[in-house]
mmCIF file of C-alpha atoms and ligand atoms in Angstrom:
data_model
loop_
_atom_site.group_PDB
_atom_site.id
_atom_site.type_symbol
_atom_site.label_atom_id
_atom_site.label_comp_id
_atom_site.label_asym_id
_atom_site.label_seq_id
_atom_site.Cartn_x
_atom_site.Cartn_y
_atom_site.Cartn_z
ATOM 1 C CA MET A 98 8.425 -7.639 14.747
ATOM 2 C CA ARG A 99 9.842 -4.138 14.927
ATOM 3 C CA TYR A 100 7.687 -1.015 15.260
ATOM 4 C CA ARG A 101 8.172 2.554 14.070
ATOM 5 C CA PRO A 102 6.378 5.881 14.548
ATOM 6 C CA LEU A 103 4.143 6.865 11.625
ATOM 7 C CA GLY A 104 5.184 10.474 11.046
ATOM 8 C CA ARG A 105 3.735 12.755 13.716
ATOM 9 C CA THR A 106 0.487 10.816 14.125
ATOM 10 C CA GLY A 107 1.541 9.228 17.397
ATOM 11 C CA LEU A 108 0.673 5.836 15.876
ATOM 12 C CA ILE A 109 3.324 3.143 16.295
ATOM 13 C CA VAL A 110 3.124 0.751 13.363
ATOM 14 C CA SER A 111 4.657 -2.655 12.705
ATOM 15 C CA GLU A 112 7.427 -2.519 10.089
ATOM 16 C CA LEU A 113 5.366 -5.029 8.083
ATOM 17 C CA GLY A 114 1.765 -4.060 7.403
ATOM 18 C CA PHE A 115 -1.092 -6.148 6.027
ATOM 19 C CA GLY A 116 -2.453 -5.109 2.624
ATOM 20 C CA ALA A 117 -6.019 -6.329 2.235
ATOM 21 C CA SER A 118 -6.537 -5.823 -1.507
ATOM 22 C CA PRO A 119 -6.152 -9.610 -2.062
ATOM 23 C CA LEU A 120 -9.215 -10.044 0.193
ATOM 24 C CA GLY A 121 -11.140 -8.389 -2.643
ATOM 25 C CA SER A 122 -9.968 -11.168 -5.021
ATOM 26 C CA VAL A 123 -7.748 -8.626 -6.797
ATOM 27 C CA PHE A 124 -5.134 -11.368 -7.283
ATOM 28 C CA GLY A 125 -7.685 -14.138 -7.962
ATOM 29 C CA ALA A 126 -10.362 -16.019 -6.030
ATOM 30 C CA PHE A 127 -9.687 -17.325 -2.533
ATOM 31 C CA ALA A 128 -11.421 -19.237 0.237
ATOM 32 C CA GLU A 129 -12.816 -16.764 2.759
ATOM 33 C CA GLN A 130 -11.474 -18.804 5.670
ATOM 34 C CA ASP A 131 -7.930 -18.496 4.253
ATOM 35 C CA GLY A 132 -8.326 -14.723 4.169
ATOM 36 C CA ILE A 133 -9.582 -14.688 7.766
ATOM 37 C CA ASP A 134 -6.722 -16.967 8.831
ATOM 38 C CA ALA A 135 -4.221 -14.695 7.046
ATOM 39 C CA VAL A 136 -5.475 -11.704 9.057
ATOM 40 C CA ARG A 137 -5.463 -13.646 12.337
ATOM 41 C CA THR A 138 -1.961 -14.992 11.601
ATOM 42 C CA ALA A 139 -0.729 -11.464 10.938
ATOM 43 C CA LEU A 140 -2.153 -10.290 14.274
ATOM 44 C CA ASP A 141 -0.598 -13.259 16.102
ATOM 45 C CA LEU A 142 2.795 -12.423 14.580
ATOM 46 C CA GLY A 143 2.688 -8.788 15.694
ATOM 47 C CA VAL A 144 1.405 -7.054 12.548
ATOM 48 C CA ASN A 145 -0.745 -4.155 13.766
ATOM 49 C CA PHE A 146 -1.367 -2.085 10.599
ATOM 50 C CA PHE A 147 -4.095 -3.095 8.138
ATOM 51 C CA ASP A 148 -4.755 -1.223 4.886
ATOM 52 C CA VAL A 149 -7.882 -1.625 2.766
ATOM 53 C CA SER A 150 -10.188 0.340 0.448
ATOM 54 C CA PRO A 151 -13.802 0.139 -0.738
ATOM 55 C CA TYR A 152 -12.332 -0.116 -4.263
ATOM 56 C CA TYR A 153 -10.766 -3.540 -3.626
ATOM 57 C CA GLY A 154 -13.215 -6.110 -4.960
ATOM 58 C CA ASP A 155 -16.007 -3.526 -5.098
ATOM 59 C CA THR A 156 -16.216 -3.377 -1.258
ATOM 60 C CA ALA A 157 -15.588 -7.144 -0.806
ATOM 61 C CA ALA A 158 -12.163 -6.609 0.820
ATOM 62 C CA GLU A 159 -13.559 -4.278 3.487
ATOM 63 C CA THR A 160 -16.349 -6.741 4.231
ATOM 64 C CA ALA A 161 -13.902 -9.672 4.485
ATOM 65 C CA LEU A 162 -11.471 -7.684 6.653
ATOM 66 C CA GLY A 163 -14.356 -6.613 8.902
ATOM 67 C CA ARG A 164 -15.366 -10.278 9.332
ATOM 68 C CA ALA A 165 -11.778 -11.314 10.061
ATOM 69 C CA LEU A 166 -11.404 -8.626 12.737
ATOM 70 C CA ARG A 167 -14.754 -9.324 14.410
ATOM 71 C CA GLY A 168 -14.203 -10.011 18.106
ATOM 72 C CA VAL A 169 -10.583 -8.816 18.052
ATOM 73 C CA ASP A 170 -9.739 -6.135 20.646
ATOM 74 C CA ARG A 171 -10.116 -2.862 18.696
ATOM 75 C CA ASP A 172 -7.136 -1.362 20.523
ATOM 76 C CA SER A 173 -4.815 -4.139 19.309
ATOM 77 C CA TYR A 174 -4.673 -3.045 15.649
ATOM 78 C CA LEU A 175 -4.666 0.066 13.462
ATOM 79 C CA LEU A 176 -7.078 0.280 10.571
ATOM 80 C CA ALA A 177 -6.556 2.355 7.422
ATOM 81 C CA THR A 178 -9.066 2.641 4.613
ATOM 82 C CA LYS A 179 -9.715 5.039 1.749
ATOM 83 C CA VAL A 180 -12.215 7.293 0.027
ATOM 84 C CA GLY A 181 -12.652 8.664 -3.472
ATOM 85 C CA ARG A 182 -11.976 5.601 -5.641
ATOM 86 C CA TYR A 183 -14.882 3.227 -6.137
ATOM 87 C CA GLY A 184 -14.033 1.462 -9.429
ATOM 88 C CA ALA A 185 -11.355 1.192 -12.112
ATOM 89 C CA THR A 186 -12.557 4.478 -13.606
ATOM 90 C CA GLU A 187 -14.962 5.587 -10.899
ATOM 91 C CA PHE A 188 -13.703 8.469 -8.767
ATOM 92 C CA ASP A 189 -15.552 10.977 -6.616
ATOM 93 C CA PHE A 190 -13.542 13.153 -4.256
ATOM 94 C CA GLY A 191 -16.482 15.493 -3.529
ATOM 95 C CA ALA A 192 -17.112 16.273 0.153
ATOM 96 C CA GLU A 193 -20.558 14.704 0.317
ATOM 97 C CA ARG A 194 -19.420 11.424 -1.299
ATOM 98 C CA VAL A 195 -16.285 10.993 0.786
ATOM 99 C CA LYS A 196 -18.194 11.632 4.021
ATOM 100 C CA ARG A 197 -20.804 9.065 3.016
ATOM 101 C CA GLY A 198 -17.967 6.735 1.979
ATOM 102 C CA VAL A 199 -16.473 6.796 5.478
ATOM 103 C CA THR A 200 -19.822 5.926 7.074
ATOM 104 C CA GLU A 201 -20.252 3.020 4.632
ATOM 105 C CA SER A 202 -16.696 1.769 5.268
ATOM 106 C CA LEU A 203 -17.167 1.887 9.052
ATOM 107 C CA ALA A 204 -20.284 -0.299 8.716
ATOM 108 C CA ARG A 205 -18.457 -2.853 6.540
ATOM 109 C CA LEU A 206 -15.441 -2.876 8.858
ATOM 110 C CA GLY A 207 -17.620 -3.212 11.963
ATOM 111 C CA THR A 208 -16.022 -0.325 13.832
ATOM 112 C CA ASP A 209 -16.902 3.205 14.946
ATOM 113 C CA HIS A 210 -13.621 4.747 13.764
ATOM 114 C CA VAL A 211 -10.639 4.152 11.531
ATOM 115 C CA ASP A 212 -7.127 5.159 12.523
ATOM 116 C CA LEU A 213 -6.320 6.535 9.072
ATOM 117 C CA ILE A 214 -8.510 7.662 6.189
ATOM 118 C CA GLN A 215 -6.774 8.203 2.848
ATOM 119 C CA CYS A 216 -7.804 9.830 -0.417
ATOM 120 C CA HIS A 217 -7.323 6.923 -2.835
ATOM 121 C CA ASP A 218 -5.186 7.513 -5.959
ATOM 122 C CA ILE A 219 -5.346 11.296 -6.004
ATOM 123 C CA GLU A 220 -3.652 11.513 -9.424
ATOM 124 C CA PHE A 221 -6.995 10.580 -11.004
ATOM 125 C CA GLY A 222 -8.725 13.599 -9.484
ATOM 126 C CA SER A 223 -8.247 17.352 -9.313
ATOM 127 C CA LEU A 224 -5.436 18.064 -6.834
ATOM 128 C CA ASP A 225 -7.038 21.471 -6.168
ATOM 129 C CA LEU A 226 -10.265 19.722 -5.166
ATOM 130 C CA ILE A 227 -8.337 17.308 -2.919
ATOM 131 C CA VAL A 228 -6.718 20.270 -1.106
ATOM 132 C CA GLU A 229 -9.708 22.601 -1.007
ATOM 133 C CA GLU A 230 -12.634 20.204 -0.499
ATOM 134 C CA THR A 231 -11.748 16.541 0.143
ATOM 135 C CA LEU A 232 -9.160 16.950 2.885
ATOM 136 C CA PRO A 233 -11.187 19.640 4.752
ATOM 137 C CA ALA A 234 -14.212 17.280 4.681
ATOM 138 C CA LEU A 235 -12.093 14.487 6.155
ATOM 139 C CA ARG A 236 -10.759 16.872 8.839
ATOM 140 C CA GLU A 237 -14.398 17.487 9.822
ATOM 141 C CA LEU A 238 -14.802 13.727 10.292
ATOM 142 C CA GLN A 239 -11.589 13.737 12.317
ATOM 143 C CA ARG A 240 -13.050 16.378 14.648
ATOM 144 C CA ALA A 241 -16.183 14.229 14.957
ATOM 145 C CA GLY A 242 -14.040 11.226 15.996
ATOM 146 C CA LEU A 243 -14.802 8.980 13.002
ATOM 147 C CA VAL A 244 -11.225 9.027 11.703
ATOM 148 C CA ARG A 245 -8.059 9.620 13.724
ATOM 149 C CA HIS A 246 -5.697 10.727 10.940
ATOM 150 C CA VAL A 247 -5.899 11.818 7.311
ATOM 151 C CA GLY A 248 -3.645 10.927 4.374
ATOM 152 C CA VAL A 249 -3.357 10.574 0.611
ATOM 153 C CA THR A 250 -2.312 7.695 -1.638
ATOM 154 C CA GLY A 251 -1.247 7.438 -5.270
ATOM 155 C CA TYR A 252 1.441 6.477 -7.753
ATOM 156 C CA PRO A 253 3.176 9.697 -8.969
ATOM 157 C CA ILE A 254 5.102 10.756 -5.866
ATOM 158 C CA PRO A 255 5.337 14.421 -7.016
ATOM 159 C CA ALA A 256 1.521 14.576 -6.812
ATOM 160 C CA LEU A 257 1.598 13.298 -3.207
ATOM 161 C CA ALA A 258 4.342 15.807 -2.373
ATOM 162 C CA HIS A 259 2.456 18.650 -4.048
ATOM 163 C CA VAL A 260 -0.656 18.074 -1.936
ATOM 164 C CA ALA A 261 1.358 17.546 1.264
ATOM 165 C CA ALA A 262 3.169 20.849 0.671
ATOM 166 C CA ARG A 263 -0.091 22.778 0.155
ATOM 167 C CA THR A 264 -1.934 21.472 3.197
ATOM 168 C CA PRO A 265 -0.917 19.318 6.157
ATOM 169 C CA VAL A 266 -1.490 15.616 5.507
ATOM 170 C CA ASP A 267 -0.652 13.089 8.198
ATOM 171 C CA THR A 268 0.516 10.333 5.836
ATOM 172 C CA VAL A 269 1.284 9.520 2.221
ATOM 173 C CA LEU A 270 1.088 5.991 0.814
ATOM 174 C CA SER A 271 3.336 5.285 -2.172
ATOM 175 C CA TYR A 272 3.384 1.910 -3.908
ATOM 176 C CA CYS A 273 5.821 -0.112 -6.047
ATOM 177 C CA GLN A 274 8.518 2.528 -5.592
ATOM 178 C CA HIS A 275 10.766 1.105 -2.936
ATOM 179 C CA THR A 276 11.396 -2.329 -4.381
ATOM 180 C CA LEU A 277 14.083 -4.322 -6.175
ATOM 181 C CA LEU A 278 12.644 -2.753 -9.357
ATOM 182 C CA ASP A 279 12.242 0.844 -8.335
ATOM 183 C CA ARG A 280 13.852 3.081 -5.681
ATOM 184 C CA ARG A 281 12.266 6.436 -6.460
ATOM 185 C CA LEU A 282 10.522 6.832 -3.098
ATOM 186 C CA ALA A 283 13.874 7.072 -1.287
ATOM 187 C CA ALA A 284 14.605 10.499 -2.825
ATOM 188 C CA TRP A 285 11.406 11.914 -1.285
ATOM 189 C CA GLU A 286 11.669 10.596 2.253
ATOM 190 C CA GLY A 287 13.551 13.642 3.588
ATOM 191 C CA HIS A 288 10.987 15.948 2.010
ATOM 192 C CA PHE A 289 8.080 14.178 3.701
ATOM 193 C CA ALA A 290 9.971 14.042 7.002
ATOM 194 C CA THR A 291 10.429 17.844 6.850
ATOM 195 C CA LEU A 292 6.697 18.253 6.293
ATOM 196 C CA GLY A 293 5.986 15.965 9.263
ATOM 197 C CA THR A 294 4.180 13.530 6.966
ATOM 198 C CA GLY A 295 4.438 9.812 7.721
ATOM 199 C CA VAL A 296 5.343 7.547 4.794
ATOM 200 C CA ILE A 297 3.778 4.170 4.018
ATOM 201 C CA ASN A 298 5.639 1.964 1.530
ATOM 202 C CA ALA A 299 3.163 -0.365 -0.215
ATOM 203 C CA SER A 300 3.598 -3.231 -2.701
ATOM 204 C CA PRO A 301 7.132 -4.453 -1.893
ATOM 205 C CA LEU A 302 6.581 -7.311 -4.368
ATOM 206 C CA SER A 303 5.593 -4.797 -7.080
ATOM 207 C CA MET A 304 2.023 -6.108 -7.044
ATOM 208 C CA GLY A 305 3.118 -9.707 -7.582
ATOM 209 C CA ALA A 306 5.712 -9.038 -10.322
ATOM 210 C CA LEU A 307 8.516 -9.946 -7.899
ATOM 211 C CA THR A 308 7.216 -13.473 -7.194
ATOM 212 C CA TRP A 309 7.583 -16.800 -8.992
ATOM 213 C CA ARG A 310 3.947 -16.501 -10.086
ATOM 214 C CA GLY A 311 4.657 -13.215 -11.843
ATOM 215 C CA ALA A 312 2.593 -10.099 -12.424
ATOM 216 C CA PRO A 313 -1.212 -10.429 -12.717
ATOM 217 C CA HIS A 314 -2.795 -9.673 -16.115
ATOM 218 C CA TRP A 315 -3.804 -6.136 -15.024
ATOM 219 C CA HIS A 316 -0.297 -5.155 -13.891
ATOM 220 C CA PRO A 317 0.650 -1.864 -15.621
ATOM 221 C CA GLY A 318 4.344 -2.734 -16.070
ATOM 222 C CA SER A 319 5.808 -3.208 -19.563
ATOM 223 C CA ALA A 320 6.398 -6.561 -21.302
ATOM 224 C CA ARG A 321 10.130 -5.961 -20.769
ATOM 225 C CA LEU A 322 9.539 -5.517 -17.015
ATOM 226 C CA ARG A 323 7.607 -8.810 -16.875
ATOM 227 C CA GLU A 324 10.328 -10.568 -18.827
ATOM 228 C CA ARG A 325 13.116 -9.271 -16.517
ATOM 229 C CA CYS A 326 11.099 -10.227 -13.407
ATOM 230 C CA ALA A 327 10.570 -13.749 -14.770
ATOM 231 C CA ALA A 328 14.331 -13.995 -15.405
ATOM 232 C CA ALA A 329 14.999 -12.815 -11.835
ATOM 233 C CA ALA A 330 12.548 -15.413 -10.449
ATOM 234 C CA ASP A 331 14.350 -18.157 -12.435
ATOM 235 C CA LEU A 332 17.707 -16.938 -11.238
ATOM 236 C CA CYS A 333 16.556 -17.106 -7.603
ATOM 237 C CA GLU A 334 15.057 -20.569 -8.056
ATOM 238 C CA ARG A 335 18.249 -21.926 -9.617
ATOM 239 C CA ALA A 336 20.180 -20.532 -6.626
ATOM 240 C CA GLY A 337 17.786 -22.254 -4.205
ATOM 241 C CA GLY A 338 16.265 -18.902 -3.236
ATOM 242 C CA ASP A 339 12.946 -17.135 -3.699
ATOM 243 C CA LEU A 340 12.488 -13.785 -5.464
ATOM 244 C CA ALA A 341 9.597 -12.825 -3.144
ATOM 245 C CA LYS A 342 11.808 -13.395 -0.109
ATOM 246 C CA LEU A 343 14.640 -11.259 -1.487
ATOM 247 C CA ALA A 344 12.203 -8.550 -2.572
ATOM 248 C CA LEU A 345 10.455 -8.381 0.796
ATOM 249 C CA GLN A 346 13.699 -8.428 2.768
ATOM 250 C CA PHE A 347 15.166 -5.691 0.555
ATOM 251 C CA SER A 348 12.129 -3.418 0.746
ATOM 252 C CA VAL A 349 11.674 -3.616 4.514
ATOM 253 C CA ALA A 350 15.381 -3.440 5.391
ATOM 254 C CA THR A 351 16.230 -0.444 3.201
ATOM 255 C CA THR A 352 13.149 1.789 3.318
ATOM 256 C CA GLY A 353 12.923 4.867 5.497
ATOM 257 C CA ALA A 354 9.127 4.478 5.523
ATOM 258 C CA ALA A 355 7.409 3.627 8.796
ATOM 259 C CA THR A 356 5.771 0.472 7.461
ATOM 260 C CA THR A 357 5.913 -1.693 4.350
ATOM 261 C CA VAL A 358 2.508 -3.046 3.370
ATOM 262 C CA VAL A 359 2.448 -6.459 1.674
ATOM 263 C CA GLY A 360 -0.725 -7.967 0.259
ATOM 264 C CA THR A 361 -1.737 -11.528 0.989
ATOM 265 C CA ARG A 362 -4.774 -13.725 1.439
ATOM 266 C CA SER A 363 -2.752 -16.739 2.613
ATOM 267 C CA PRO A 364 -1.764 -17.534 6.217
ATOM 268 C CA ASP A 365 1.278 -19.453 4.924
ATOM 269 C CA HIS A 366 2.510 -16.451 2.954
ATOM 270 C CA MET A 367 1.990 -14.256 6.005
ATOM 271 C CA ARG A 368 3.975 -16.615 8.210
ATOM 272 C CA ARG A 369 6.745 -16.806 5.621
ATOM 273 C CA ASN A 370 6.818 -13.027 5.157
ATOM 274 C CA VAL A 371 7.350 -12.419 8.873
ATOM 275 C CA GLN A 372 9.900 -15.228 9.135
ATOM 276 C CA TRP A 373 11.893 -13.829 6.183
ATOM 277 C CA LEU A 374 12.365 -10.514 7.973
ATOM 278 C CA ALA A 375 14.262 -12.284 10.745
ATOM 279 C CA GLU A 376 16.674 -13.889 8.253
ATOM 280 C CA PRO A 377 19.745 -12.178 6.742
ATOM 281 C CA ILE A 378 19.543 -11.068 3.119
ATOM 282 C CA ASP A 379 21.771 -13.049 0.695
ATOM 283 C CA PRO A 380 24.159 -10.362 -0.639
ATOM 284 C CA GLY A 381 25.423 -12.484 -3.561
ATOM 285 C CA LEU A 382 21.933 -13.284 -4.817
ATOM 286 C CA LEU A 383 20.882 -9.659 -4.297
ATOM 287 C CA ALA A 384 23.750 -8.455 -6.514
ATOM 288 C CA GLN A 385 22.804 -10.904 -9.279
ATOM 289 C CA VAL A 386 19.119 -9.948 -9.148
ATOM 290 C CA GLU A 387 19.953 -6.232 -9.159
ATOM 291 C CA GLN A 388 21.993 -6.770 -12.311
ATOM 292 C CA CYS A 389 19.175 -8.765 -13.906
ATOM 293 C CA LEU A 390 16.606 -6.021 -13.180
ATOM 294 C CA ALA A 391 18.886 -3.065 -14.014
ATOM 295 C CA PRO A 392 17.511 -2.596 -17.581
ATOM 296 C CA VAL A 393 14.014 -1.848 -16.203
ATOM 297 C CA ARG A 394 14.992 -0.113 -12.958
ATOM 298 C CA ASP A 395 13.016 3.007 -11.955
ATOM 299 C CA GLN A 396 10.997 3.075 -15.160
ATOM 300 C CA GLY A 397 7.537 2.487 -13.737
ATOM 301 C CA TRP A 398 4.449 3.558 -15.668
ATOM 302 C CA THR A 399 2.011 6.430 -15.967
ATOM 303 C CA SER A 400 -1.025 6.552 -13.674
ATOM 304 C CA GLY A 401 -3.732 9.223 -13.667
ATOM 305 C CA ARG A 402 -4.099 12.609 -15.314
ATOM 306 C CA PRO A 403 -1.102 13.901 -17.318
ATOM 307 C CA ALA A 404 -1.075 17.173 -15.363
ATOM 308 C CA ASN A 405 -0.734 15.260 -12.084
ATOM 309 C CA GLN A 406 2.397 13.325 -13.042
ATOM 310 C CA ASP A 407 4.585 16.184 -11.850
ATOM 311 C CA PRO A 408 2.639 19.252 -10.681
ATOM 312 C CA ARG A 409 5.965 21.148 -10.314
ATOM 313 C CA GLU A 410 6.012 21.456 -14.100
ATOM 314 C CA ARG A 411 2.818 23.553 -14.019
ATOM 315 C CA SER A 412 4.471 26.581 -12.476
HETATM 316 P P1 LIG B 137 2.376 -6.678 -3.157
HETATM 317 O O1 LIG B 137 3.594 -6.125 -3.757
HETATM 318 O O2 LIG B 137 2.248 -6.705 -1.699
HETATM 319 O O3 LIG B 137 2.167 -8.146 -3.793
HETATM 320 C C1 LIG B 137 1.022 -8.893 -3.548
HETATM 321 C C2 LIG B 137 1.148 -10.225 -4.277
HETATM 322 O O4 LIG B 137 2.244 -10.956 -3.733
HETATM 323 C C3 LIG B 137 -0.079 -11.109 -4.135
HETATM 324 O O5 LIG B 137 -0.261 -11.829 -5.355
HETATM 325 C C4 LIG B 137 0.318 -12.081 -3.036
HETATM 326 O O6 LIG B 137 -0.361 -13.319 -3.161
HETATM 327 C C5 LIG B 137 1.786 -12.242 -3.305
HETATM 328 N N1 LIG B 137 2.551 -12.652 -2.106
HETATM 329 C C6 LIG B 137 2.476 -12.122 -0.873
HETATM 330 N N2 LIG B 137 3.324 -12.788 -0.037
HETATM 331 C C7 LIG B 137 3.920 -13.741 -0.791
HETATM 332 C C8 LIG B 137 4.870 -14.775 -0.503
HETATM 333 N N3 LIG B 137 5.372 -14.962 0.728
HETATM 334 N N4 LIG B 137 5.274 -15.580 -1.520
HETATM 335 C C9 LIG B 137 4.765 -15.415 -2.769
HETATM 336 N N5 LIG B 137 3.858 -14.490 -3.099
HETATM 337 C C10 LIG B 137 3.435 -13.652 -2.116
HETATM 338 O O7 LIG B 137 1.157 -5.869 -3.818
HETATM 339 P P2 LIG B 137 -0.227 -5.303 -3.285
HETATM 340 O O8 LIG B 137 -1.023 -6.317 -2.569
HETATM 341 O O9 LIG B 137 -0.827 -4.599 -4.432
HETATM 342 O O10 LIG B 137 0.219 -4.163 -2.273
HETATM 343 C C11 LIG B 137 0.129 -4.320 -0.878
HETATM 344 C C12 LIG B 137 -0.982 -3.494 -0.287
HETATM 345 O O11 LIG B 137 -0.661 -2.087 -0.379
HETATM 346 C C13 LIG B 137 -2.342 -3.608 -0.997
HETATM 347 O O12 LIG B 137 -3.016 -4.782 -0.601
HETATM 348 C C14 LIG B 137 -3.013 -2.330 -0.549
HETATM 349 O O13 LIG B 137 -3.474 -2.477 0.781
HETATM 350 C C15 LIG B 137 -1.838 -1.341 -0.560
HETATM 351 N N6 LIG B 137 -1.767 -0.610 -1.861
HETATM 352 C C16 LIG B 137 -2.385 0.598 -1.941
HETATM 353 C C17 LIG B 137 -2.365 1.296 -3.138
HETATM 354 C C18 LIG B 137 -3.055 2.636 -3.221
HETATM 355 O O14 LIG B 137 -3.558 3.128 -2.238
HETATM 356 N N7 LIG B 137 -3.103 3.270 -4.370
HETATM 357 C C19 LIG B 137 -1.739 0.770 -4.261
HETATM 358 C C20 LIG B 137 -1.097 -0.459 -4.139
HETATM 359 C C21 LIG B 137 -1.115 -1.130 -2.917
#
């Protein structure tokens, strides 16, 4: 496992991070022991960065991750969770709620601090409120020692950049935008580096779309995107390969982000994911898959308030 600095936080993170949303049954039901074994396998293989949120499975993912980490040396891993999103349409970025949210998350995670607290999916809230109220409230918690660093997450990268330019944020988490399907994060990496903001690259498998199983029913991608991903999965299978392997290798090897966070609730997947990083990427198969996905490249989808898609257009 390789490790990289996360912006200016001083945290050194594994290039592969563990995304705990599957521990909230976001991708279907699972046996709790498998989830615990997936976390323990990740730790054994050198993964030190774990990302979760109270939103995943209506707090179930935090509870499961807390159970999995019980008894593990607290200094051996870095824990990131989130505030502000509590349901599919339930958001509250107010100071009182986010402070209470951190206390609740700490109890579920069985710890007295998290290494990173993030405002979850800021594009659904008021960016002014995030800058003027939410982030200052989280900085208070930082001074009190409950959280070590403060960041924001979301889908429209211009919204993340807008907030990071208005007030210092330690990290941004972008998802599904440094993958075989979408490279838009790459254009922003220099900007975040100039601001001193660490970048986290989440969802290298485009939330399951870049696997043989395909996108889950709630995936926001278009029917055309699903169809092209299924064609790419077939193409890989016929070549004796695996679309998930190619997608993970591509995302980790080519991103400038400090860590790439993949979601899993399976110890076997975790083992495979780490193993794949040590293997060379197949350039011939990569070229074929790139061609197959070209018609849907960089198209993505809309997430959150219209005004937050690109706040630069406001001025
Ligand atoms: P992902 O791209 O990591 O894909 C997860 C899916 O891929 C799951 O169905 C999993 O079972 C499957 N998978 C994992 N390894 C596999 C393997 N070896 N073979 C086949 N299938 C495999 O998507 P994700 O889980 O949504 O994203 C990763 C993490 O990033 C999340 O768990 C979460 O922690 C974080 N995230 C945060 C935000 C946000 O803050 N707004 C958004 C998206 C993701």
